[in-house]
Amino acid sequence: MIGIVGSGRVGSTLAMLLVQRNVDDITLVDIIEGLPQGEALDLSHMAAEIGVDVEITGSNDYSALAGSDIVVVTAGLARKPGMTRMDLLTKNAGIIKSVSEQVAKHAPNCILVMVTNPLDAMTYVALKTTKFPRSRVMGMSGMLDLSRFKELLSQSLHVSRASINALVVGEHGESMTPLPSYTSVNGIPLTTLLSQEQISTAIEKTRQVAAEVIRLKGATFYAPANGIARMVEAIHYDKKMVLPLSTYLEGEYGVSGICIGVPVIVGKDGVEKILEVKLSGTEKESFDRGVSTLKEAIATVQI
Ligand code: NAI
């Protein structure tokens, strides 16, 4: 069973994708009375027509998470126009601490996928609060960031989105780090197809484009939910997929004591292996800026 805490825009969209893909039973939890129950009914009606027999339930009680193999946490405040992800730090840290206690109590063996922003700091709070091993706590960040990078590259190159392979690491925030040296068009290095200036423009837009979506429609949820669904499927089907996600580092990339985005192998045990890739000069500078930001952020959080 897959538990989803927070039945708002991201949580409910994720549930819809997982039902359409017939992955597993779903339990939605939220503090708003009626909301998760209503989402569960609506989704069940959709499932009935498409002929999918997963069970979908909604509850205001965390005990409904009992038996979850995977719990996705989308609970908390979202950015409003003009806000950075870090502006949510203090309020969401309190929410994530209490949600994590409940997850550890009711689903002590689950793999926890964090989504709430600021993502890397909230993944850290969840890891420290649940005291789960680091392999069982991860955050969705790179999957979304690479969706945006891919889209921008597909526009610049005039090639199919399906031909682009990209990797984005680092902080899910102002210093997110798309990696041109690990991005290709079906194996052809990006750096041979676009100028340095064109690549820099795509990187900068990748960092900024979420703010534009929030300005235009108030929130981002389709692309985030798709990124989470990919991670859930990699765990559920033990796919051993190489995905970028936020994980706790213990010396990898020369960093310890924070969660940040890096490529990992994802399977039924969660983060099964962290892959260390060599970063170029500017990629490393950007990654290191994220490390400093995150160290400062978690120093201010009470756990
Ligand atoms: P939303 O406001 O639509 O939904 C959040 C839901 O959480 C609400 O229904 C609220 O009642 C619920 N909630 C609040 N406290 C709770 C608690 N203690 N227990 C259970 N439920 C609780 O927000 P949206 O747009 O779904 O975003 C959710 C979070 O995901 C935000 O922090 C947002 O910034 C983040 N986000 C992260 C992304 C990423 O790449 N990691 C991408 C998009 C959003």
CSV table of C-alpha atoms and ligand atoms in Angstrom, one decimal:
chain,number,residue,atom,x,y,z
A,1,MET,CA,0.0,0.0,0.0
A,2,ILE,CA,1.1,3.6,-0.7
A,3,GLY,CA,0.3,6.2,1.9
A,4,ILE,CA,0.1,9.8,0.8
A,5,VAL,CA,0.1,12.5,3.6
A,6,GLY,CA,-1.3,15.8,2.3
A,7,SER,CA,-4.2,15.5,-0.1
A,8,GLY,CA,-3.8,18.9,-1.7
A,9,ARG,CA,-2.7,19.7,-5.2
A,10,VAL,CA,0.5,17.5,-5.3
A,11,GLY,CA,-0.9,14.7,-3.2
A,12,SER,CA,-4.1,14.3,-5.1
A,13,THR,CA,-2.4,14.5,-8.5
A,14,LEU,CA,0.1,11.9,-7.4
A,15,ALA,CA,-2.8,9.6,-6.3
A,16,MET,CA,-4.4,10.1,-9.7
A,17,LEU,CA,-1.3,9.1,-11.6
A,18,LEU,CA,-0.7,6.1,-9.4
A,19,VAL,CA,-4.3,4.9,-9.9
A,20,GLN,CA,-4.0,5.4,-13.7
A,21,ARG,CA,-0.8,3.4,-13.7
A,22,ASN,CA,-2.5,0.7,-11.5
A,23,VAL,CA,0.5,0.6,-9.1
A,24,ASP,CA,-1.0,-0.3,-5.6
A,25,ASP,CA,-3.7,0.4,-3.0
A,26,ILE,CA,-3.6,4.1,-1.8
A,27,THR,CA,-4.4,5.7,1.5
A,28,LEU,CA,-4.7,9.5,1.5
A,29,VAL,CA,-4.4,11.4,4.8
A,30,ASP,CA,-4.9,15.1,5.5
A,31,ILE,CA,-5.9,17.3,8.4
A,32,ILE,CA,-8.8,18.9,6.5
A,33,GLU,CA,-12.0,17.0,7.3
A,34,GLY,CA,-13.6,15.4,4.3
A,35,LEU,CA,-10.8,16.2,1.8
A,36,PRO,CA,-9.0,12.9,1.7
A,37,GLN,CA,-12.3,11.0,1.8
A,38,GLY,CA,-13.6,13.1,-1.1
A,39,GLU,CA,-10.5,12.6,-3.1
A,40,ALA,CA,-10.7,8.8,-2.5
A,41,LEU,CA,-14.3,8.7,-3.7
A,42,ASP,CA,-13.6,10.7,-6.8
A,43,LEU,CA,-10.5,8.6,-7.7
A,44,SER,CA,-12.4,5.4,-7.1
A,45,HIS,CA,-15.0,6.5,-9.6
A,46,MET,CA,-12.3,7.1,-12.2
A,47,ALA,CA,-10.8,3.7,-11.4
A,48,ALA,CA,-14.1,2.0,-11.9
A,49,GLU,CA,-14.4,3.3,-15.4
A,50,ILE,CA,-10.9,2.5,-16.4
A,51,GLY,CA,-11.2,-1.0,-14.8
A,52,VAL,CA,-8.4,-0.6,-12.2
A,53,ASP,CA,-9.0,-2.5,-8.9
A,54,VAL,CA,-6.7,-0.8,-6.5
A,55,GLU,CA,-8.4,0.2,-3.2
A,56,ILE,CA,-8.4,4.0,-2.5
A,57,THR,CA,-9.2,5.3,1.0
A,58,GLY,CA,-9.1,8.6,2.7
A,59,SER,CA,-8.7,9.5,6.4
A,60,ASN,CA,-8.0,12.3,8.9
A,61,ASP,CA,-6.3,9.7,11.1
A,62,TYR,CA,-2.6,8.8,10.7
A,63,SER,CA,-3.3,5.2,11.8
A,64,ALA,CA,-4.7,4.7,8.3
A,65,LEU,CA,-1.0,4.6,7.2
A,66,ALA,CA,-0.5,1.3,9.0
A,67,GLY,CA,0.7,-1.3,6.4
A,68,SER,CA,2.1,1.2,4.0
A,69,ASP,CA,5.2,0.1,2.2
A,70,ILE,CA,5.8,3.6,0.9
A,71,VAL,CA,4.7,6.9,2.4
A,72,VAL,CA,4.9,10.1,0.4
A,73,VAL,CA,4.7,13.3,2.4
A,74,THR,CA,3.3,16.4,0.6
A,75,ALA,CA,1.8,18.0,3.7
A,76,GLY,CA,2.5,21.6,4.5
A,77,LEU,CA,2.6,25.1,3.2
A,78,ALA,CA,3.4,25.8,-0.5
A,79,ARG,CA,5.1,28.8,-1.9
A,80,LYS,CA,3.0,31.9,-2.9
A,81,PRO,CA,4.1,34.2,-5.7
A,82,GLY,CA,7.4,36.0,-4.8
A,83,MET,CA,8.4,33.5,-2.1
A,84,THR,CA,11.5,31.3,-2.2
A,85,ARG,CA,11.3,27.7,-1.0
A,86,MET,CA,13.5,28.6,2.0
A,87,ASP,CA,10.8,31.1,3.2
A,88,LEU,CA,8.8,28.0,4.2
A,89,LEU,CA,11.5,26.6,6.4
A,90,THR,CA,10.4,27.2,10.0
A,91,LYS,CA,6.6,26.6,9.5
A,92,ASN,CA,7.1,23.4,7.4
A,93,ALA,CA,9.8,22.0,9.7
A,94,GLY,CA,7.2,22.0,12.6
A,95,ILE,CA,4.6,20.2,10.4
A,96,ILE,CA,7.2,17.7,9.0
A,97,LYS,CA,8.4,16.9,12.5
A,98,SER,CA,4.9,16.0,13.7
A,99,VAL,CA,4.0,14.2,10.5
A,100,SER,CA,7.3,12.2,10.7
A,101,GLU,CA,6.5,11.1,14.2
A,102,GLN,CA,3.2,9.8,13.1
A,103,VAL,CA,4.7,8.0,10.1
A,104,ALA,CA,7.4,6.3,12.3
A,105,LYS,CA,4.6,5.2,14.7
A,106,HIS,CA,2.1,3.8,12.2
A,107,ALA,CA,4.4,2.7,9.3
A,108,PRO,CA,7.7,2.0,10.9
A,109,ASN,CA,9.0,-0.1,8.0
A,110,CYS,CA,8.0,2.1,5.2
A,111,ILE,CA,10.2,3.9,2.7
A,112,LEU,CA,9.6,7.6,3.1
A,113,VAL,CA,9.5,9.9,0.1
A,114,MET,CA,9.5,13.6,1.1
A,115,VAL,CA,8.1,16.3,-1.1
A,116,THR,CA,7.4,19.3,1.2
A,117,ASN,CA,9.6,22.3,0.6
A,118,PRO,CA,12.3,23.4,1.3
A,119,LEU,CA,12.8,19.8,0.1
A,120,ASP,CA,16.3,19.0,1.2
A,121,ALA,CA,15.9,20.5,4.7
A,122,MET,CA,12.5,18.7,5.2
A,123,THR,CA,14.1,15.4,4.1
A,124,TYR,CA,16.7,15.9,6.8
A,125,VAL,CA,14.1,16.7,9.4
A,126,ALA,CA,12.2,13.5,8.5
A,127,LEU,CA,15.3,11.4,8.6
A,128,LYS,CA,16.3,12.7,12.0
A,129,THR,CA,12.8,12.5,13.5
A,130,THR,CA,11.9,9.0,12.2
A,131,LYS,CA,15.5,7.7,12.9
A,132,PHE,CA,15.0,5.5,9.9
A,133,PRO,CA,18.2,4.4,8.1
A,134,ARG,CA,19.2,6.8,5.4
A,135,SER,CA,18.3,4.3,2.7
A,136,ARG,CA,14.6,4.6,3.7
A,137,VAL,CA,14.3,8.4,3.6
A,138,MET,CA,14.5,10.3,0.3
A,139,GLY,CA,13.3,13.5,-1.2
A,140,MET,CA,11.9,14.3,-4.7
A,141,SER,CA,13.8,17.1,-6.3
A,142,GLY,CA,16.0,16.1,-9.2
A,143,MET,CA,13.2,14.4,-11.1
A,144,LEU,CA,11.3,17.6,-11.3
A,145,ASP,CA,14.3,19.8,-12.0
A,146,LEU,CA,15.4,17.5,-14.8
A,147,SER,CA,11.9,17.6,-16.3
A,148,ARG,CA,12.3,21.4,-16.6
A,149,PHE,CA,15.8,21.2,-17.9
A,150,LYS,CA,14.8,18.6,-20.5
A,151,GLU,CA,11.9,20.7,-21.7
A,152,LEU,CA,14.0,23.8,-22.1
A,153,LEU,CA,16.7,21.8,-24.0
A,154,SER,CA,14.1,20.2,-26.3
A,155,GLN,CA,12.9,23.7,-27.2
A,156,SER,CA,16.5,25.0,-27.9
A,157,LEU,CA,17.5,22.0,-29.9
A,158,HIS,CA,14.2,21.4,-31.7
A,159,VAL,CA,14.4,17.7,-30.9
A,160,SER,CA,12.0,15.3,-29.3
A,161,ARG,CA,11.8,15.5,-25.5
A,162,ALA,CA,12.2,11.7,-25.6
A,163,SER,CA,15.7,12.0,-27.1
A,164,ILE,CA,17.1,14.0,-24.2
A,165,ASN,CA,18.8,12.4,-21.2
A,166,ALA,CA,19.6,14.9,-18.4
A,167,LEU,CA,20.8,15.0,-14.8
A,168,VAL,CA,20.2,17.6,-12.2
A,169,VAL,CA,21.7,17.5,-8.7
A,170,GLY,CA,22.3,19.8,-5.8
A,171,GLU,CA,19.9,21.8,-3.6
A,172,HIS,CA,16.3,22.0,-4.7
A,173,GLY,CA,16.4,25.8,-4.6
A,174,GLU,CA,18.3,28.8,-5.8
A,175,SER,CA,21.5,26.8,-6.4
A,176,MET,CA,20.0,23.7,-8.1
A,177,THR,CA,22.7,22.2,-10.4
A,178,PRO,CA,21.8,20.9,-13.9
A,179,LEU,CA,24.8,18.9,-15.1
A,180,PRO,CA,25.6,19.7,-18.8
A,181,SER,CA,28.5,17.2,-18.7
A,182,TYR,CA,26.1,14.4,-18.0
A,183,THR,CA,23.4,15.5,-20.4
A,184,SER,CA,23.1,14.2,-23.9
A,185,VAL,CA,20.8,13.9,-26.9
A,186,ASN,CA,20.6,10.1,-27.2
A,187,GLY,CA,24.3,9.9,-26.3
A,188,ILE,CA,25.5,12.9,-28.2
A,189,PRO,CA,27.1,15.3,-25.6
A,190,LEU,CA,25.0,18.4,-25.0
A,191,THR,CA,28.2,20.4,-25.0
A,192,THR,CA,28.8,19.6,-28.7
A,193,LEU,CA,25.3,20.7,-29.7
A,194,LEU,CA,24.7,24.0,-27.9
A,195,SER,CA,27.0,27.0,-27.1
A,196,GLN,CA,28.1,27.6,-23.5
A,197,GLU,CA,25.9,30.7,-23.5
A,198,GLN,CA,22.8,28.7,-24.6
A,199,ILE,CA,23.5,26.1,-21.9
A,200,SER,CA,23.9,28.8,-19.3
A,201,THR,CA,20.6,30.3,-20.3
A,202,ALA,CA,18.9,26.9,-20.0
A,203,ILE,CA,20.4,26.3,-16.6
A,204,GLU,CA,19.3,29.7,-15.3
A,205,LYS,CA,15.8,29.2,-16.6
A,206,THR,CA,15.6,25.7,-15.0
A,207,ARG,CA,16.3,27.4,-11.7
A,208,GLN,CA,13.7,30.1,-12.2
A,209,VAL,CA,10.8,28.5,-14.1
A,210,ALA,CA,9.0,27.1,-11.1
A,211,ALA,CA,8.5,30.7,-9.8
A,212,GLU,CA,6.9,31.6,-13.2
A,213,VAL,CA,4.5,28.7,-13.0
A,214,ILE,CA,3.5,29.8,-9.5
A,215,ARG,CA,3.0,33.3,-10.7
A,216,LEU,CA,0.8,32.2,-13.5
A,217,LYS,CA,-1.3,29.4,-11.9
A,218,GLY,CA,-0.5,29.5,-8.2
A,219,ALA,CA,1.3,26.2,-7.8
A,220,THR,CA,3.2,23.4,-9.6
A,221,PHE,CA,1.8,19.9,-9.3
A,222,TYR,CA,1.6,17.9,-12.6
A,223,ALA,CA,5.4,17.7,-13.2
A,224,PRO,CA,6.2,17.2,-9.4
A,225,ALA,CA,3.6,14.4,-9.1
A,226,ASN,CA,5.0,12.7,-12.2
A,227,GLY,CA,8.5,12.8,-10.7
A,228,ILE,CA,7.2,11.3,-7.4
A,229,ALA,CA,5.3,8.6,-9.3
A,230,ARG,CA,8.5,7.6,-11.1
A,231,MET,CA,10.3,7.2,-7.7
A,232,VAL,CA,7.4,5.2,-6.2
A,233,GLU,CA,7.4,2.9,-9.2
A,234,ALA,CA,11.1,2.4,-9.0
A,235,ILE,CA,10.7,1.3,-5.3
A,236,HIS,CA,7.5,-0.7,-5.8
A,237,TYR,CA,8.7,-2.7,-8.8
A,238,ASP,CA,12.4,-2.9,-7.5
A,239,LYS,CA,13.5,-1.3,-10.8
A,240,LYS,CA,17.1,-0.3,-9.8
A,241,MET,CA,16.5,2.9,-11.7
A,242,VAL,CA,19.2,5.6,-11.6
A,243,LEU,CA,17.4,8.7,-10.4
A,244,PRO,CA,18.5,12.0,-8.9
A,245,LEU,CA,17.0,12.5,-5.5
A,246,SER,CA,17.8,14.1,-2.1
A,247,THR,CA,19.5,11.7,0.2
A,248,TYR,CA,21.7,12.0,3.4
A,249,LEU,CA,25.4,12.1,2.6
A,250,GLU,CA,28.0,10.6,4.8
A,251,GLY,CA,31.2,11.6,3.0
A,252,GLU,CA,30.0,11.2,-0.6
A,253,TYR,CA,30.9,14.2,-2.7
A,254,GLY,CA,33.0,15.3,0.2
A,255,VAL,CA,29.9,16.2,2.2
A,256,SER,CA,28.4,14.9,5.5
A,257,GLY,CA,25.4,15.6,7.6
A,258,ILE,CA,22.9,17.1,5.1
A,259,CYS,CA,20.4,15.8,2.5
A,260,ILE,CA,21.0,17.0,-1.0
A,261,GLY,CA,20.3,15.8,-4.6
A,262,VAL,CA,22.6,13.3,-6.1
A,263,PRO,CA,22.1,10.3,-8.5
A,264,VAL,CA,21.3,7.1,-6.7
A,265,ILE,CA,20.1,3.6,-7.6
A,266,VAL,CA,16.5,3.2,-6.4
A,267,GLY,CA,14.9,-0.2,-5.7
A,268,LYS,CA,12.8,-2.0,-3.2
A,269,ASP,CA,15.2,-1.1,-0.3
A,270,GLY,CA,15.0,2.6,-1.2
A,271,VAL,CA,18.4,4.3,-1.8
A,272,GLU,CA,20.4,1.2,-2.7
A,273,LYS,CA,23.5,3.0,-3.8
A,274,ILE,CA,24.7,6.5,-4.1
A,275,LEU,CA,26.6,7.2,-7.4
A,276,GLU,CA,29.5,9.6,-7.2
A,277,VAL,CA,30.1,11.4,-10.4
A,278,LYS,CA,32.8,14.0,-11.1
A,279,LEU,CA,31.5,17.5,-11.3
A,280,SER,CA,33.1,20.1,-13.6
A,281,GLY,CA,34.3,23.5,-12.1
A,282,THR,CA,31.1,25.5,-12.4
A,283,GLU,CA,28.9,22.4,-11.6
A,284,LYS,CA,30.9,21.9,-8.4
A,285,GLU,CA,30.7,25.6,-7.4
A,286,SER,CA,27.0,25.5,-7.8
A,287,PHE,CA,26.7,22.2,-5.8
A,288,ASP,CA,28.9,23.6,-3.0
A,289,ARG,CA,26.8,26.7,-2.8
A,290,GLY,CA,23.8,24.5,-2.2
A,291,VAL,CA,25.7,22.6,0.5
A,292,SER,CA,26.5,25.9,2.4
A,293,THR,CA,22.9,27.0,2.1
A,294,LEU,CA,21.6,23.7,3.4
A,295,LYS,CA,24.1,23.6,6.3
A,296,GLU,CA,22.9,27.1,7.4
A,297,ALA,CA,19.3,26.1,7.0
A,298,ILE,CA,19.4,23.0,9.1
A,299,ALA,CA,21.4,24.8,11.8
A,300,THR,CA,18.3,26.9,12.4
A,301,VAL,CA,15.9,24.0,12.7
A,302,GLN,CA,15.0,22.4,16.1
A,303,ILE,CA,14.7,18.7,15.9
B,1,NAI,P1,-1.5,22.2,-0.9
B,1,NAI,O1,-1.7,23.4,0.0
B,1,NAI,O2,-2.4,22.1,-2.1
B,1,NAI,O3,-1.6,20.8,-0.1
B,1,NAI,C1,-1.0,20.7,1.1
B,1,NAI,C2,-1.9,19.8,2.0
B,1,NAI,O4,-1.2,19.5,3.2
B,1,NAI,C3,-3.2,20.6,2.4
B,1,NAI,O5,-4.3,19.8,2.0
B,1,NAI,C4,-3.1,20.6,3.9
B,1,NAI,O6,-4.3,20.5,4.6
B,1,NAI,C5,-2.2,19.4,4.2
B,1,NAI,N1,-1.6,19.4,5.5
B,1,NAI,C6,-1.0,20.5,6.2
B,1,NAI,N2,-0.5,20.1,7.4
B,1,NAI,C7,-0.8,18.7,7.5
B,1,NAI,C8,-0.6,17.7,8.4
B,1,NAI,N3,0.0,18.0,9.6
B,1,NAI,N4,-0.9,16.5,8.2
B,1,NAI,C9,-1.6,16.1,7.0
B,1,NAI,N5,-1.8,17.0,6.1
B,1,NAI,C10,-1.5,18.3,6.3
B,1,NAI,O7,0.1,22.3,-1.4
B,1,NAI,P2,0.7,21.6,-2.6
B,1,NAI,O8,0.7,22.5,-3.8
B,1,NAI,O9,0.2,20.2,-2.7
B,1,NAI,O10,2.3,21.5,-2.1
B,1,NAI,C11,2.6,20.6,-1.0
B,1,NAI,C12,4.0,20.8,-0.6
B,1,NAI,O11,4.9,20.3,-1.7
B,1,NAI,C13,4.5,22.3,-0.5
B,1,NAI,O12,5.4,22.4,0.6
B,1,NAI,C14,5.2,22.6,-1.8
B,1,NAI,O13,6.1,23.6,-1.7
B,1,NAI,C15,5.9,21.2,-2.0
B,1,NAI,N6,6.3,21.0,-3.4
B,1,NAI,C16,7.5,20.4,-3.6
B,1,NAI,C17,8.0,20.1,-4.8
B,1,NAI,C18,9.3,19.4,-5.0
B,1,NAI,O14,9.9,19.4,-6.0
B,1,NAI,N7,9.8,18.8,-3.9
B,1,NAI,C19,7.2,20.5,-6.0
B,1,NAI,C20,5.9,21.0,-5.7
B,1,NAI,C21,5.5,21.3,-4.5
